[in-house]
């Protein structure tokens, strides 16, 4: 609680300012961030604009507070786990904490090391017994390419948060059996529509991490760093 209530999860969607999250972690240079995004990596075949209107325009926290109250939020404590030693996840967590505060939720900031976050987020106990409510995570674009590899979009309660969605799981199976890219894209658009309805998690945006290499080496590929094909220039 309170995020076992899907109506509360939906109500809070109106508080999410993706650009604020991305600016916190990547700075204000538009070249290094992309918003709005949905539940698949932007500018890849399975991404779509379905549901993205919720992230457009200014955030109305008075409305969010009313929506949360209507959804049944009654001041329950919300514990936010923030990895204080992570250069990316700490600023994301700080924005998440501030967002929940602005939304009028009863929030507790728990700043701990990343390893402790990984341990504590596996607990299913109530917050009063050392449990948690929210944590932030960052993923590479390849992790969000499609339903086959999208760990956080599974509906089988396999990832911390333990989201369950029979509809998403059924569509994932259909995606794996689809004969054409067009069929797969239509399935992913429906998965995204369902995800904005059920809110297994909040997509916060995409940021790019610039990397510099010495002129003395060549053969470096684009994307994730690898340790092959590199040679002296």
GROMACS .gro file of N, CA and C in nm, residues 39-106:
model
  204
   39UNK      N    1   0.653   0.307  -2.288
   39UNK     CA    2   0.705   0.184  -2.226
   39UNK      C    3   0.803   0.107  -2.315
   40UNK      N    4   0.838   0.163  -2.431
   40UNK     CA    5   0.941   0.103  -2.516
   40UNK      C    6   1.042   0.211  -2.553
   41UNK      N    7   1.163   0.167  -2.586
   41UNK     CA    8   1.270   0.262  -2.618
   41UNK      C    9   1.229   0.350  -2.735
   42UNK      N   10   1.234   0.482  -2.720
   42UNK     CA   11   1.193   0.571  -2.829
   42UNK      C   12   1.279   0.554  -2.953
   43UNK      N   13   1.217   0.582  -3.067
   43UNK     CA   14   1.283   0.575  -3.198
   43UNK      C   15   1.330   0.433  -3.232
   44UNK      N   16   1.258   0.334  -3.181
   44UNK     CA   17   1.281   0.195  -3.219
   44UNK      C   18   1.148   0.139  -3.270
   45UNK      N   19   1.151   0.027  -3.342
   45UNK     CA   20   1.030  -0.020  -3.411
   45UNK      C   21   0.908  -0.042  -3.323
   46UNK      N   22   0.923  -0.080  -3.197
   46UNK     CA   23   0.808  -0.112  -3.114
   46UNK      C   24   0.754   0.008  -3.035
   47UNK      N   25   0.821   0.121  -3.043
   47UNK     CA   26   0.776   0.241  -2.971
   47UNK      C   27   0.658   0.304  -3.043
   48UNK      N   28   0.573   0.372  -2.967
   48UNK     CA   29   0.459   0.442  -3.025
   48UNK      C   30   0.425   0.563  -2.938
   49UNK      N   31   0.331   0.644  -2.987
   49UNK     CA   32   0.287   0.763  -2.913
   49UNK      C   33   0.164   0.735  -2.827
   50UNK      N   34   0.120   0.611  -2.820
   50UNK     CA   35  -0.001   0.577  -2.745
   50UNK      C   36   0.013   0.619  -2.599
   51UNK      N   37  -0.080   0.702  -2.552
   51UNK     CA   38  -0.084   0.739  -2.411
   51UNK      C   39   0.008   0.851  -2.369
   52UNK      N   40   0.092   0.903  -2.460
   52UNK     CA   41   0.193   1.000  -2.419
   52UNK      C   42   0.137   1.137  -2.385
   53UNK      N   43   0.012   1.164  -2.421
   53UNK     CA   44  -0.046   1.294  -2.391
   53UNK      C   45  -0.047   1.324  -2.241
   54UNK      N   46  -0.045   1.220  -2.159
   54UNK     CA   47  -0.050   1.241  -2.014
   54UNK      C   48   0.073   1.317  -1.964
   55UNK      N   49   0.181   1.313  -2.041
   55UNK     CA   50   0.304   1.380  -1.999
   55UNK      C   51   0.318   1.521  -2.056
   56UNK      N   52   0.224   1.564  -2.138
   56UNK     CA   53   0.235   1.694  -2.204
   56UNK      C   54   0.168   1.802  -2.121
   57UNK      N   55   0.224   1.923  -2.127
   57UNK     CA   56   0.167   2.034  -2.054
   57UNK      C   57   0.218   2.043  -1.911
   58UNK      N   58   0.188   2.154  -1.843
   58UNK     CA   59   0.236   2.172  -1.705
   58UNK      C   60   0.170   2.073  -1.611
   59UNK      N   61   0.239   2.044  -1.501
   59UNK     CA   62   0.185   1.953  -1.400
   59UNK      C   63   0.090   2.029  -1.307
   60UNK      N   64  -0.025   1.973  -1.284
   60UNK     CA   65  -0.127   2.035  -1.199
   60UNK      C   66  -0.137   1.955  -1.069
   61UNK      N   67  -0.061   1.996  -0.969
   61UNK     CA   68  -0.055   1.918  -0.845
   61UNK      C   69  -0.183   1.929  -0.763
   62UNK      N   70  -0.256   2.038  -0.778
   62UNK     CA   71  -0.385   2.045  -0.709
   62UNK      C   72  -0.479   1.937  -0.761
   63UNK      N   73  -0.478   1.919  -0.892
   63UNK     CA   74  -0.561   1.813  -0.952
   63UNK      C   75  -0.512   1.675  -0.908
   64UNK      N   76  -0.380   1.658  -0.906
   64UNK     CA   77  -0.324   1.529  -0.863
   64UNK      C   78  -0.368   1.497  -0.720
   65UNK      N   79  -0.364   1.597  -0.633
   65UNK     CA   80  -0.407   1.574  -0.494
   65UNK      C   81  -0.554   1.533  -0.488
   66UNK      N   82  -0.637   1.600  -0.568
   66UNK     CA   83  -0.780   1.564  -0.570
   66UNK      C   84  -0.798   1.422  -0.624
   67UNK      N   85  -0.724   1.391  -0.729
   67UNK     CA   86  -0.735   1.258  -0.789
   67UNK      C   87  -0.688   1.149  -0.692
   68UNK      N   88  -0.580   1.178  -0.619
   68UNK     CA   89  -0.531   1.081  -0.521
   68UNK      C   90  -0.634   1.057  -0.411
   69UNK      N   91  -0.695   1.165  -0.364
   69UNK     CA   92  -0.798   1.151  -0.260
   69UNK      C   93  -0.917   1.071  -0.312
   70UNK      N   94  -0.957   1.101  -0.435
   70UNK     CA   95  -1.070   1.029  -0.494
   70UNK      C   96  -1.038   0.881  -0.515
   71UNK      N   97  -0.909   0.853  -0.538
   71UNK     CA   98  -0.867   0.714  -0.560
   71UNK      C   99  -0.854   0.636  -0.430
   72UNK      N  100  -0.857   0.708  -0.316
   72UNK     CA  101  -0.853   0.639  -0.188
   72UNK      C  102  -0.726   0.658  -0.108
   73UNK      N  103  -0.636   0.750  -0.152
   73UNK     CA  104  -0.515   0.773  -0.073
   73UNK      C  105  -0.552   0.844   0.056
   74UNK      N  106  -0.502   0.791   0.169
   74UNK     CA  107  -0.542   0.843   0.299
   74UNK      C  108  -0.422   0.871   0.389
   75UNK      N  109  -0.314   0.920   0.328
   75UNK     CA  110  -0.198   0.958   0.407
   75UNK      C  111  -0.104   0.845   0.442
   76UNK      N  112  -0.118   0.729   0.377
   76UNK     CA  113  -0.028   0.618   0.406
   76UNK      C  114   0.117   0.657   0.377
   77UNK      N  115   0.208   0.607   0.460
   77UNK     CA  116   0.349   0.639   0.441
   77UNK      C  117   0.401   0.578   0.311
   78UNK      N  118   0.481   0.657   0.239
   78UNK     CA  119   0.546   0.613   0.115
   78UNK      C  120   0.696   0.621   0.137
   79UNK      N  121   0.764   0.507   0.133
   79UNK     CA  122   0.908   0.501   0.155
   79UNK      C  123   0.980   0.495   0.020
   80UNK      N  124   1.066   0.593  -0.004
   80UNK     CA  125   1.140   0.601  -0.130
   80UNK      C  126   1.285   0.559  -0.105
   81UNK      N  127   1.328   0.452  -0.171
   81UNK     CA  128   1.467   0.405  -0.161
   81UNK      C  129   1.552   0.480  -0.263
   82UNK      N  130   1.658   0.547  -0.216
   82UNK     CA  131   1.742   0.627  -0.305
   82UNK      C  132   1.888   0.587  -0.287
   83UNK      N  133   1.951   0.534  -0.392
   83UNK     CA  134   2.092   0.495  -0.382
   83UNK      C  135   2.182   0.619  -0.380
   84UNK      N  136   2.230   0.654  -0.262
   84UNK     CA  137   2.306   0.778  -0.246
   84UNK      C  138   2.439   0.777  -0.318
   85UNK      N  139   2.489   0.658  -0.354
   85UNK     CA  140   2.619   0.649  -0.421
   85UNK      C  141   2.608   0.631  -0.572
   86UNK      N  142   2.490   0.652  -0.628
   86UNK     CA  143   2.471   0.639  -0.773
   86UNK      C  144   2.456   0.776  -0.836
   87UNK      N  145   2.546   0.808  -0.929
   87UNK     CA  146   2.543   0.941  -0.992
   87UNK      C  147   2.420   0.962  -1.078
   88UNK      N  148   2.357   0.855  -1.124
   88UNK     CA  149   2.237   0.868  -1.206
   88UNK      C  150   2.110   0.848  -1.124
   89UNK      N  151   2.108   0.744  -1.043
   89UNK     CA  152   1.984   0.711  -0.973
   89UNK      C  153   1.953   0.803  -0.856
   90UNK      N  154   2.056   0.862  -0.794
   90UNK     CA  155   2.028   0.954  -0.684
   90UNK      C  156   1.951   1.077  -0.732
   91UNK      N  157   1.995   1.148  -0.838
   91UNK     CA  158   1.915   1.262  -0.882
   91UNK      C  159   1.775   1.224  -0.927
   92UNK      N  160   1.762   1.107  -0.991
   92UNK     CA  161   1.628   1.061  -1.029
   92UNK      C  162   1.543   1.038  -0.904
   93UNK      N  163   1.603   0.976  -0.803
   93UNK     CA  164   1.532   0.952  -0.678
   93UNK      C  165   1.494   1.080  -0.607
   94UNK      N  166   1.584   1.179  -0.612
   94UNK     CA  167   1.554   1.307  -0.548
   94UNK      C  168   1.433   1.374  -0.613
   95UNK      N  169   1.426   1.369  -0.746
   95UNK     CA  170   1.311   1.427  -0.815
   95UNK      C  171   1.184   1.349  -0.781
   96UNK      N  172   1.196   1.216  -0.776
   96UNK     CA  173   1.080   1.134  -0.741
   96UNK      C  174   1.029   1.170  -0.601
   97UNK      N  175   1.121   1.185  -0.507
   97UNK     CA  176   1.082   1.221  -0.370
   97UNK      C  177   1.011   1.355  -0.368
   98UNK      N  178   1.068   1.455  -0.437
   98UNK     CA  179   1.006   1.587  -0.442
   98UNK      C  180   0.871   1.585  -0.509
   99UNK      N  181   0.858   1.503  -0.613
   99UNK     CA  182   0.730   1.492  -0.684
   99UNK      C  183   0.622   1.437  -0.592
  100UNK      N  184   0.654   1.333  -0.518
  100UNK     CA  185   0.557   1.274  -0.426
  100UNK      C  186   0.520   1.372  -0.315
  101UNK      N  187   0.617   1.449  -0.269
  101UNK     CA  188   0.588   1.551  -0.168
  101UNK      C  189   0.490   1.654  -0.223
  102UNK      N  190   0.517   1.703  -0.345
  102UNK     CA  191   0.429   1.802  -0.406
  102UNK      C  192   0.289   1.748  -0.427
  103UNK      N  193   0.281   1.617  -0.448
  103UNK     CA  194   0.150   1.555  -0.467
  103UNK      C  195   0.075   1.536  -0.335
  104UNK      N  196   0.139   1.574  -0.224
  104UNK     CA  197   0.073   1.568  -0.095
  104UNK      C  198   0.081   1.434  -0.025
  105UNK      N  199   0.174   1.350  -0.068
  105UNK     CA  200   0.187   1.218  -0.006
  105UNK      C  201   0.278   1.225   0.117
  106UNK      N  202   0.261   1.132   0.205
  106UNK     CA  203   0.340   1.121   0.328
  106UNK      C  204   0.466   1.042   0.295
   0.00000   0.00000   0.00000
